[in-house]
Every structure is written in C-alpha cells, then in structure tokens.
Coordinates of C-alpha atoms in Angstrom, one line a residue:
G7 CA 0.0 0.0 0.0
P8 CA 0.9 3.7 0.1
P9 CA 4.0 4.5 2.3
N10 CA 1.9 6.5 4.8
L11 CA -0.3 3.4 5.4
V12 CA 2.7 1.1 6.1
S13 CA 3.4 0.5 9.8
A14 CA 6.9 0.8 11.2
E15 CA 6.9 -2.9 12.1
S16 CA 5.9 -3.9 8.5
R17 CA 8.5 -1.6 7.1
R18 CA 11.2 -3.3 9.3
E19 CA 10.0 -6.7 8.3
A20 CA 10.2 -5.8 4.6
E21 CA 13.7 -4.4 5.0
Q22 CA 14.8 -7.6 6.8
L23 CA 13.3 -9.7 4.0
F24 CA 15.0 -7.8 1.2
H25 CA 18.3 -7.8 3.2
S26 CA 18.1 -11.6 3.5
I27 CA 17.2 -12.0 -0.1
K28 CA 20.2 -9.9 -1.2
Q29 CA 22.6 -12.1 0.8
E30 CA 21.5 -15.2 -1.2
L31 CA 20.5 -13.8 -4.5
T32 CA 22.5 -14.6 -7.7
I33 CA 22.5 -12.6 -10.9
E34 CA 20.7 -15.4 -12.6
A35 CA 17.9 -15.5 -10.0
A36 CA 17.7 -11.7 -10.1
A37 CA 17.3 -11.8 -13.9
Q38 CA 14.5 -14.4 -13.5
V39 CA 12.6 -12.2 -11.0
I40 CA 13.0 -9.2 -13.3
R41 CA 11.4 -11.2 -16.2
C42 CA 8.6 -12.6 -14.1
T43 CA 7.2 -9.6 -12.1
R44 CA 5.6 -6.3 -13.0
N45 CA 5.4 -5.1 -9.4
Q46 CA 7.2 -1.7 -9.5
C47 CA 8.4 -1.9 -5.9
V48 CA 9.9 -5.3 -6.4
L49 CA 11.5 -4.2 -9.7
F50 CA 13.0 -1.2 -7.9
Q51 CA 14.5 -3.4 -5.2
I52 CA 15.8 -6.1 -7.5
A53 CA 17.3 -3.5 -9.9
Q54 CA 19.3 -2.1 -7.0
M55 CA 20.2 -5.5 -5.7
T56 CA 21.5 -6.6 -9.1
G57 CA 24.0 -3.8 -9.3
E58 CA 25.2 -4.6 -5.8
I59 CA 25.4 -8.3 -6.4
V60 CA 27.6 -7.8 -9.5
L61 CA 29.9 -5.6 -7.5
R62 CA 29.9 -8.1 -4.6
D63 CA 30.7 -11.1 -6.8
W64 CA 32.9 -9.2 -9.2
V65 CA 36.1 -11.3 -8.9
F66 CA 34.0 -14.5 -9.3
L67 CA 32.0 -13.4 -12.4
S68 CA 33.3 -13.8 -15.9
K69 CA 33.6 -10.8 -18.3
E70 CA 30.7 -12.4 -20.4
Q71 CA 28.4 -12.6 -17.3
I72 CA 29.0 -9.0 -16.4
I73 CA 28.4 -7.7 -19.9
H74 CA 25.3 -9.8 -20.2
T75 CA 23.9 -8.5 -16.9
Y76 CA 24.3 -4.8 -17.6
K77 CA 22.9 -5.2 -21.2
M78 CA 20.0 -7.2 -19.7
L79 CA 19.2 -4.3 -17.4
L80 CA 19.3 -1.9 -20.3
E81 CA 17.2 -4.0 -22.6
F82 CA 14.5 -4.4 -19.9
V83 CA 14.3 -0.6 -19.4
A84 CA 14.0 -0.2 -23.2
E85 CA 11.4 -2.9 -23.7
T86 CA 9.2 -2.1 -20.6
E87 CA 7.0 0.9 -21.5
D88 CA 5.1 0.9 -18.2
L89 CA 8.2 1.0 -16.0
S90 CA 7.9 3.6 -13.3
N91 CA 10.3 6.5 -13.1
Y92 CA 11.8 5.4 -9.8
A93 CA 12.3 1.8 -11.0
R94 CA 13.9 3.0 -14.3
T95 CA 16.3 5.2 -12.3
A96 CA 17.3 2.2 -10.2
F97 CA 18.0 0.1 -13.3
L98 CA 20.1 2.8 -14.9
R99 CA 22.0 3.5 -11.7
S100 CA 22.9 -0.1 -11.4
V101 CA 24.1 -0.1 -15.1
A102 CA 26.3 2.9 -14.3
M103 CA 27.7 1.3 -11.1
I104 CA 28.7 -1.8 -13.1
L105 CA 30.3 0.3 -15.9
K106 CA 32.3 2.3 -13.3
R107 CA 33.5 -0.9 -11.6
G108 CA 34.7 -2.3 -14.9
I109 CA 36.5 0.7 -16.3
I110 CA 39.9 -0.3 -14.9
D111 CA 40.0 -4.0 -15.4
E112 CA 37.7 -3.7 -18.6
K113 CA 35.4 -6.6 -17.5
T114 CA 32.5 -4.6 -18.9
G115 CA 34.0 -4.9 -22.4
D116 CA 34.9 -2.3 -25.0
E117 CA 33.6 1.1 -23.9
E118 CA 32.7 1.8 -27.6
D119 CA 29.9 -0.7 -27.2
V120 CA 28.4 1.4 -24.5
F121 CA 28.7 4.6 -26.6
G122 CA 27.1 2.7 -29.5
I123 CA 24.1 1.8 -27.3
I124 CA 23.7 5.4 -26.1
H125 CA 24.1 6.7 -29.6
N126 CA 21.4 4.4 -30.9
L127 CA 19.1 5.5 -28.1
L128 CA 19.6 9.2 -28.8
I129 CA 19.0 8.9 -32.6
S130 CA 15.9 6.8 -32.2
Q131 CA 12.7 8.3 -33.5
N132 CA 11.0 7.1 -30.3
G133 CA 11.0 9.9 -27.8
R134 CA 11.0 7.5 -24.9
M135 CA 14.2 5.9 -26.2
Q136 CA 15.9 9.3 -26.5
A137 CA 14.9 10.1 -22.9
I138 CA 16.4 6.8 -21.7
G139 CA 19.6 7.7 -23.5
G140 CA 19.7 11.0 -21.7
E141 CA 19.0 9.4 -18.4
L142 CA 21.8 6.8 -18.9
I143 CA 24.3 9.5 -19.7
S144 CA 23.2 11.4 -16.6
A145 CA 23.5 8.2 -14.5
I146 CA 27.0 7.4 -15.8
T147 CA 28.4 11.0 -15.4
H148 CA 26.9 11.1 -11.9
Q149 CA 28.4 7.8 -10.9
F150 CA 31.9 8.9 -12.0
S151 CA 31.6 12.3 -10.3
S152 CA 30.3 10.8 -7.1
S153 CA 32.8 9.9 -4.5
W154 CA 30.6 7.1 -3.2
R155 CA 32.7 4.2 -2.1
N156 CA 32.5 0.9 -0.4
A157 CA 35.6 -1.1 0.4
K158 CA 33.6 -4.4 0.5
F159 CA 32.8 -3.8 -3.2
S160 CA 36.5 -2.8 -3.9
I161 CA 35.2 0.8 -4.5
T162 CA 37.9 2.5 -2.5
W163 CA 38.9 6.2 -2.7
D164 CA 42.0 5.2 -4.7
F165 CA 39.8 3.2 -7.2
H166 CA 37.4 6.2 -7.5
L167 CA 40.2 8.6 -8.4
R168 CA 41.7 6.2 -10.9
A169 CA 38.3 5.5 -12.5
K170 CA 37.3 9.2 -12.6
S171 CA 40.7 10.1 -14.2
K172 CA 40.3 7.4 -16.9
F173 CA 36.7 8.3 -17.6
E174 CA 37.5 12.0 -17.9
N175 CA 40.3 11.2 -20.4
T176 CA 38.2 9.0 -22.6
G177 CA 34.5 8.4 -21.9
L178 CA 33.5 11.9 -20.7
R179 CA 34.3 13.6 -24.0
H180 CA 32.2 11.0 -25.9
L181 CA 29.2 11.6 -23.6
L182 CA 29.7 15.4 -23.8
E183 CA 29.8 15.4 -27.6
M184 CA 26.6 13.2 -27.7
S185 CA 24.9 15.6 -25.3
L186 CA 26.0 18.6 -27.3
K187 CA 24.6 17.1 -30.6
T188 CA 21.3 16.5 -28.9
L189 CA 21.2 20.1 -27.6
H190 CA 22.2 21.4 -31.1
T191 CA 19.2 19.5 -32.6
L192 CA 17.0 21.2 -30.0
V193 CA 18.4 24.7 -30.8
L194 CA 17.4 24.1 -34.5
Q195 CA 13.8 23.8 -33.5
S196 CA 11.7 26.9 -33.9
S197 CA 10.7 26.8 -30.2
I198 CA 11.6 24.6 -27.3
L199 CA 9.5 25.7 -24.3
P200 CA 6.0 24.9 -25.7
D201 CA 7.2 21.3 -26.4
E202 CA 7.2 19.6 -23.0
F203 CA 9.2 16.6 -24.2
A204 CA 11.9 18.9 -25.8
R205 CA 11.9 20.9 -22.6
R206 CA 12.5 17.8 -20.5
I207 CA 15.3 16.5 -22.8
C208 CA 16.9 19.9 -22.7
E209 CA 16.8 20.0 -18.9
K210 CA 18.3 16.5 -18.6
F211 CA 21.2 17.2 -21.0
L212 CA 21.9 20.5 -19.3
E213 CA 22.1 18.6 -16.0
V214 CA 24.7 16.4 -17.6
L215 CA 26.8 19.3 -18.9
I216 CA 26.7 21.0 -15.5
A217 CA 27.8 17.8 -13.8
T218 CA 30.5 16.7 -16.2
N219 CA 33.2 19.1 -15.5
S220 CA 34.2 22.3 -13.6
F221 CA 35.4 23.4 -17.1
R222 CA 39.1 22.6 -16.4
P223 CA 39.2 20.3 -19.5
P224 CA 42.3 18.3 -20.3
A225 CA 44.5 19.3 -23.2
S226 CA 43.0 16.5 -25.3
W227 CA 39.8 18.5 -25.5
K228 CA 41.5 21.4 -27.3
D229 CA 40.1 20.6 -30.8
L230 CA 36.6 20.4 -29.3
L231 CA 36.9 23.8 -27.7
E232 CA 38.6 25.4 -30.7
N233 CA 35.3 24.8 -32.6
D234 CA 33.4 28.2 -32.2
E235 CA 30.1 26.3 -32.4
F236 CA 30.9 24.8 -29.0
F237 CA 30.6 28.2 -27.2
G238 CA 27.9 29.5 -29.6
L239 CA 25.6 26.6 -28.7
F240 CA 25.2 27.6 -25.1
F241 CA 24.4 31.3 -25.9
Q242 CA 21.9 30.2 -28.6
L243 CA 20.2 27.8 -26.3
H244 CA 19.9 30.3 -23.5
A245 CA 18.4 32.8 -25.9
K246 CA 15.7 30.3 -26.7
I247 CA 14.8 29.4 -23.1
R248 CA 15.7 32.5 -21.1
T249 CA 12.1 33.4 -20.3
D250 CA 11.7 30.0 -18.5
E251 CA 13.3 30.9 -15.1
A252 CA 13.8 27.3 -13.8
L253 CA 15.3 25.9 -17.1
S254 CA 17.4 29.0 -17.9
L255 CA 19.2 28.7 -14.6
R256 CA 20.9 25.6 -16.1
T257 CA 22.1 27.4 -19.2
L258 CA 23.3 30.3 -17.0
S259 CA 25.2 27.8 -14.9
C260 CA 27.0 26.5 -18.0
L261 CA 27.8 30.1 -19.1
V262 CA 29.2 30.8 -15.7
Q263 CA 31.4 27.7 -15.9
L264 CA 32.6 28.7 -19.4
A265 CA 33.5 32.2 -18.2
G266 CA 36.0 30.6 -15.8
L267 CA 37.4 28.1 -18.4
S268 CA 40.9 27.2 -17.4
G269 CA 43.5 24.4 -17.4
D270 CA 45.9 23.0 -19.9
V271 CA 43.6 23.7 -22.8
L272 CA 44.2 27.5 -22.3
S273 CA 48.0 27.2 -22.4
S274 CA 48.0 29.0 -25.8
S275 CA 47.7 32.8 -25.5
D276 CA 46.3 32.9 -29.1
F277 CA 43.5 30.5 -28.2
T278 CA 42.8 32.4 -25.0
K279 CA 42.5 35.7 -26.8
H280 CA 40.2 34.1 -29.4
Y281 CA 38.1 32.6 -26.7
M282 CA 37.8 35.9 -24.9
K283 CA 36.7 37.7 -28.0
L284 CA 34.1 35.1 -28.9
Y285 CA 32.7 34.8 -25.4
I286 CA 32.5 38.6 -24.7
N287 CA 30.9 39.3 -28.1
S288 CA 28.3 36.5 -27.6
L289 CA 27.6 37.8 -24.1
L290 CA 27.0 41.4 -25.3
D291 CA 24.7 40.2 -28.1
L292 CA 22.7 37.9 -25.7
F293 CA 22.3 40.6 -23.1
A294 CA 22.0 43.6 -25.4
E295 CA 18.9 44.8 -23.6
G296 CA 20.2 43.9 -20.2
P297 CA 19.7 40.7 -18.1
L298 CA 16.2 39.7 -17.0
P299 CA 15.6 39.9 -13.2
H300 CA 16.3 36.2 -12.6
E301 CA 19.5 36.5 -14.7
V302 CA 21.1 39.4 -12.8
N303 CA 23.1 37.3 -10.3
H304 CA 24.5 34.9 -12.8
F305 CA 25.3 37.8 -15.2
C306 CA 27.3 39.5 -12.5
T307 CA 29.1 36.2 -11.6
I308 CA 30.0 35.8 -15.3
V309 CA 31.6 39.3 -15.4
N310 CA 33.4 38.6 -12.2
R311 CA 34.8 35.3 -13.5
L312 CA 36.0 36.9 -16.7
F313 CA 38.1 39.3 -14.8
Q314 CA 39.0 36.9 -12.0
Y315 CA 40.4 34.1 -14.3
R316 CA 42.1 36.4 -16.9
P317 CA 44.8 39.0 -16.5
I318 CA 43.4 42.4 -17.3
Q319 CA 46.0 42.7 -20.1
M320 CA 44.2 39.8 -21.9
I321 CA 40.9 41.6 -21.8
M322 CA 42.5 44.7 -23.1
Q323 CA 43.8 42.7 -26.1
I324 CA 40.3 41.7 -27.4
G325 CA 40.4 44.6 -30.0
P326 CA 39.6 48.3 -29.6
D327 CA 36.0 48.2 -30.8
L328 CA 34.9 45.2 -28.8
R329 CA 36.9 46.5 -25.7
E330 CA 35.1 49.9 -25.9
R331 CA 31.7 48.2 -26.4
F332 CA 32.3 45.9 -23.4
L333 CA 33.6 48.5 -21.0
T334 CA 30.9 51.0 -22.0
Y335 CA 28.2 48.3 -21.4
L336 CA 29.6 47.4 -18.0
S337 CA 29.8 51.1 -16.9
R338 CA 26.2 51.7 -17.9
Y339 CA 25.0 48.5 -16.2
I340 CA 26.9 49.3 -13.0
E341 CA 25.3 52.7 -13.0
H342 CA 21.9 51.0 -13.5
L343 CA 22.5 48.6 -10.6
T344 CA 23.7 51.4 -8.4
K345 CA 20.5 53.3 -8.9
Q346 CA 18.5 50.2 -8.1
A347 CA 20.5 49.5 -5.0
M348 CA 20.1 53.2 -3.8
Y349 CA 16.4 53.1 -4.4
K350 CA 16.0 49.8 -2.4
A351 CA 18.0 51.2 0.4
I352 CA 15.9 54.4 0.5
V353 CA 12.6 52.3 0.5
S354 CA 14.0 50.0 3.2
S355 CA 15.0 53.0 5.4
A356 CA 11.6 54.6 4.9
L357 CA 9.8 51.4 5.9
V358 CA 12.0 51.2 9.1
I359 CA 11.1 54.8 10.0
F360 CA 7.4 54.2 9.3
N361 CA 7.3 51.1 11.4
D362 CA 9.0 52.8 14.3

C-alpha cells in the first residue's frame, strides 16, 4: 500500500526480507525475478540488488556474465513501457555502477559498445528511447563524479580517483559530444518551451553538462573547444529558453562555468585571446537589452569570472572596438544597478522609520 499506510513494524520486516534475499540472490535469480514480475516496488528493489550483487561477486564473475547483466538491465528498461520513473532510475543507476567498476579491469568490455548503445538510443525516432539515452548519460556521469565508495565492493577512494581520471580522459568527452549534438538539434527547433518533451530533454542534458566538468578540461579536448560552435551553442540555447526561469538557470550555470574556463587547454595565449573575443561578443549580443531579473546574479558572476580568471591585459587585447563596447556596457550597467540599490536602500529605510 501507500507508504503512509505502512506501519513501522511492517517496514522493518520488509527491510529484513530484502536484506536476507540480497545475501543469497545470484544474478541469474535476479534476472529471473525481473522477467517474471511487474510489481514496480519489487523491480526497484531487484534492480538495486542486481548492481550490488555484480559488485559483490565481481572477482567470481566472468567478463561475459558482467556484460550480459548490464545489457539485460538496459534491454529491460528499453522494452518495458510501463516501468515507473523510480524503477527506471534504479535500473540505470545499477548499469552505471557496473560500468564504473569495470573501467579499470575492462570486464565490462569495449567502452565503444556502451557509446554505441547510447548513440542508438539518442538517434531513435522514439521519444522514450531518447529520454532513456539522456538518463543513462546522466547516471554514468553522476556515478563517476560521485565519491561514493564501499571497500567491500572494492570501490575505494583510490579506485574512485583512478576510475574518474580514466573516464575524464576517454568516456566523458564522448558523452559530452553526444549531449551537445542533442542540444544542437533542439536549438534548431523553432521553439523549445511549448514542447514539453523537448523541454525535459533539454533539462536532462543541461544537467549532464553542468555535472560533467568544472570546465578545467584536459589538453586532449583542445580541438573540441577550438570549434566556435561549442561556445555559440550555449548562448543560442539560452536565448531560446531564457524566459523560463527554472530551465534557464541551467544554461546560465553553463555560461558561468565557461566564463571561468581554465586548465591546460588554455595554455596557448592565441587561443585564450580568441576565446575571450568570442565569449564577450556573444555575451553582449545575448544581453544587449540587459539581463532579465532572474538573470542578474548569474550575469554579475559571469563578469566577475571573466576578470578573475584572466589578467586584465588579456581583456585589453580583445580589440579596440569590442573592448570599448564591453567596458561601456559594463559602466552603464553598473550605473543602473547602483541606482536600483540606492532606491531599495531608501525604500527600506523609509519602511523602518514608518514602522518605528
């Protein structure tokens, strides 16, 4: 029944039952249960257990068994249209756990197979499949960014760091590029916000991009970032969704991260200068009429990061016309904010006097 109708004693008994089942359950038995039940609560529990069982028995399982198990979980999600959201999340989380555990010893097989599965989901004409692809990317990136560890499953802090490093050097870029392609397709639509499915897809992939990196990308990403369309995409996407306060906060977060882009990829002063010109020009075009009320804090953070992460000499080298346009814009906007702040201070003081 509903959780609020379940007594504490019944809840404890259920927890004990699932705990005892988990101690004895094999991946073959778990697969059998998954095939034979449609109870969403049972599917949720078994999906969680399957991931933990694979991690628990890792050294005893063959490479073929591990690959078969994670693909079985994915196939079930793809084939089961009435699977609840919470059960689907549990299935995909277990897949991501298995993939993380196998990234070092490669018992999950060739990572290109995983990317192939995700690619096929994303290019499917079926909206539900596209959504599953997005959720799987989200689950994988979250798993590698999470510092969750359990020594009994051989997920130690050292393992987490090695797995995260390997993932960032190989898999993360693949997933980022697939996410960017999906967002690029959305940008080409005449409108995103009226289409609820497009809006949800957009939100999911923006979550992925925010979670993937603090935008200190490795030098191996240089060719990706040298493509002007990479930066342009985020500004174009924000322009399409900026009136939606909740969704636009995600694109604003991406723009904030890009304003503080740093690391090996910016070792070239020529690239840094080009990036600054491109970013500032796009910023001024996007906010030509000024930020909307919900954009103000993020806009100020963007400007702060541009100056914080770059020497002032670099900003002065963006070219005389763009430099004058940028500094004039900032001086006028600072004046505007100062007037607003003074007005609020006067109103606040008047209210205090009135209340006294």
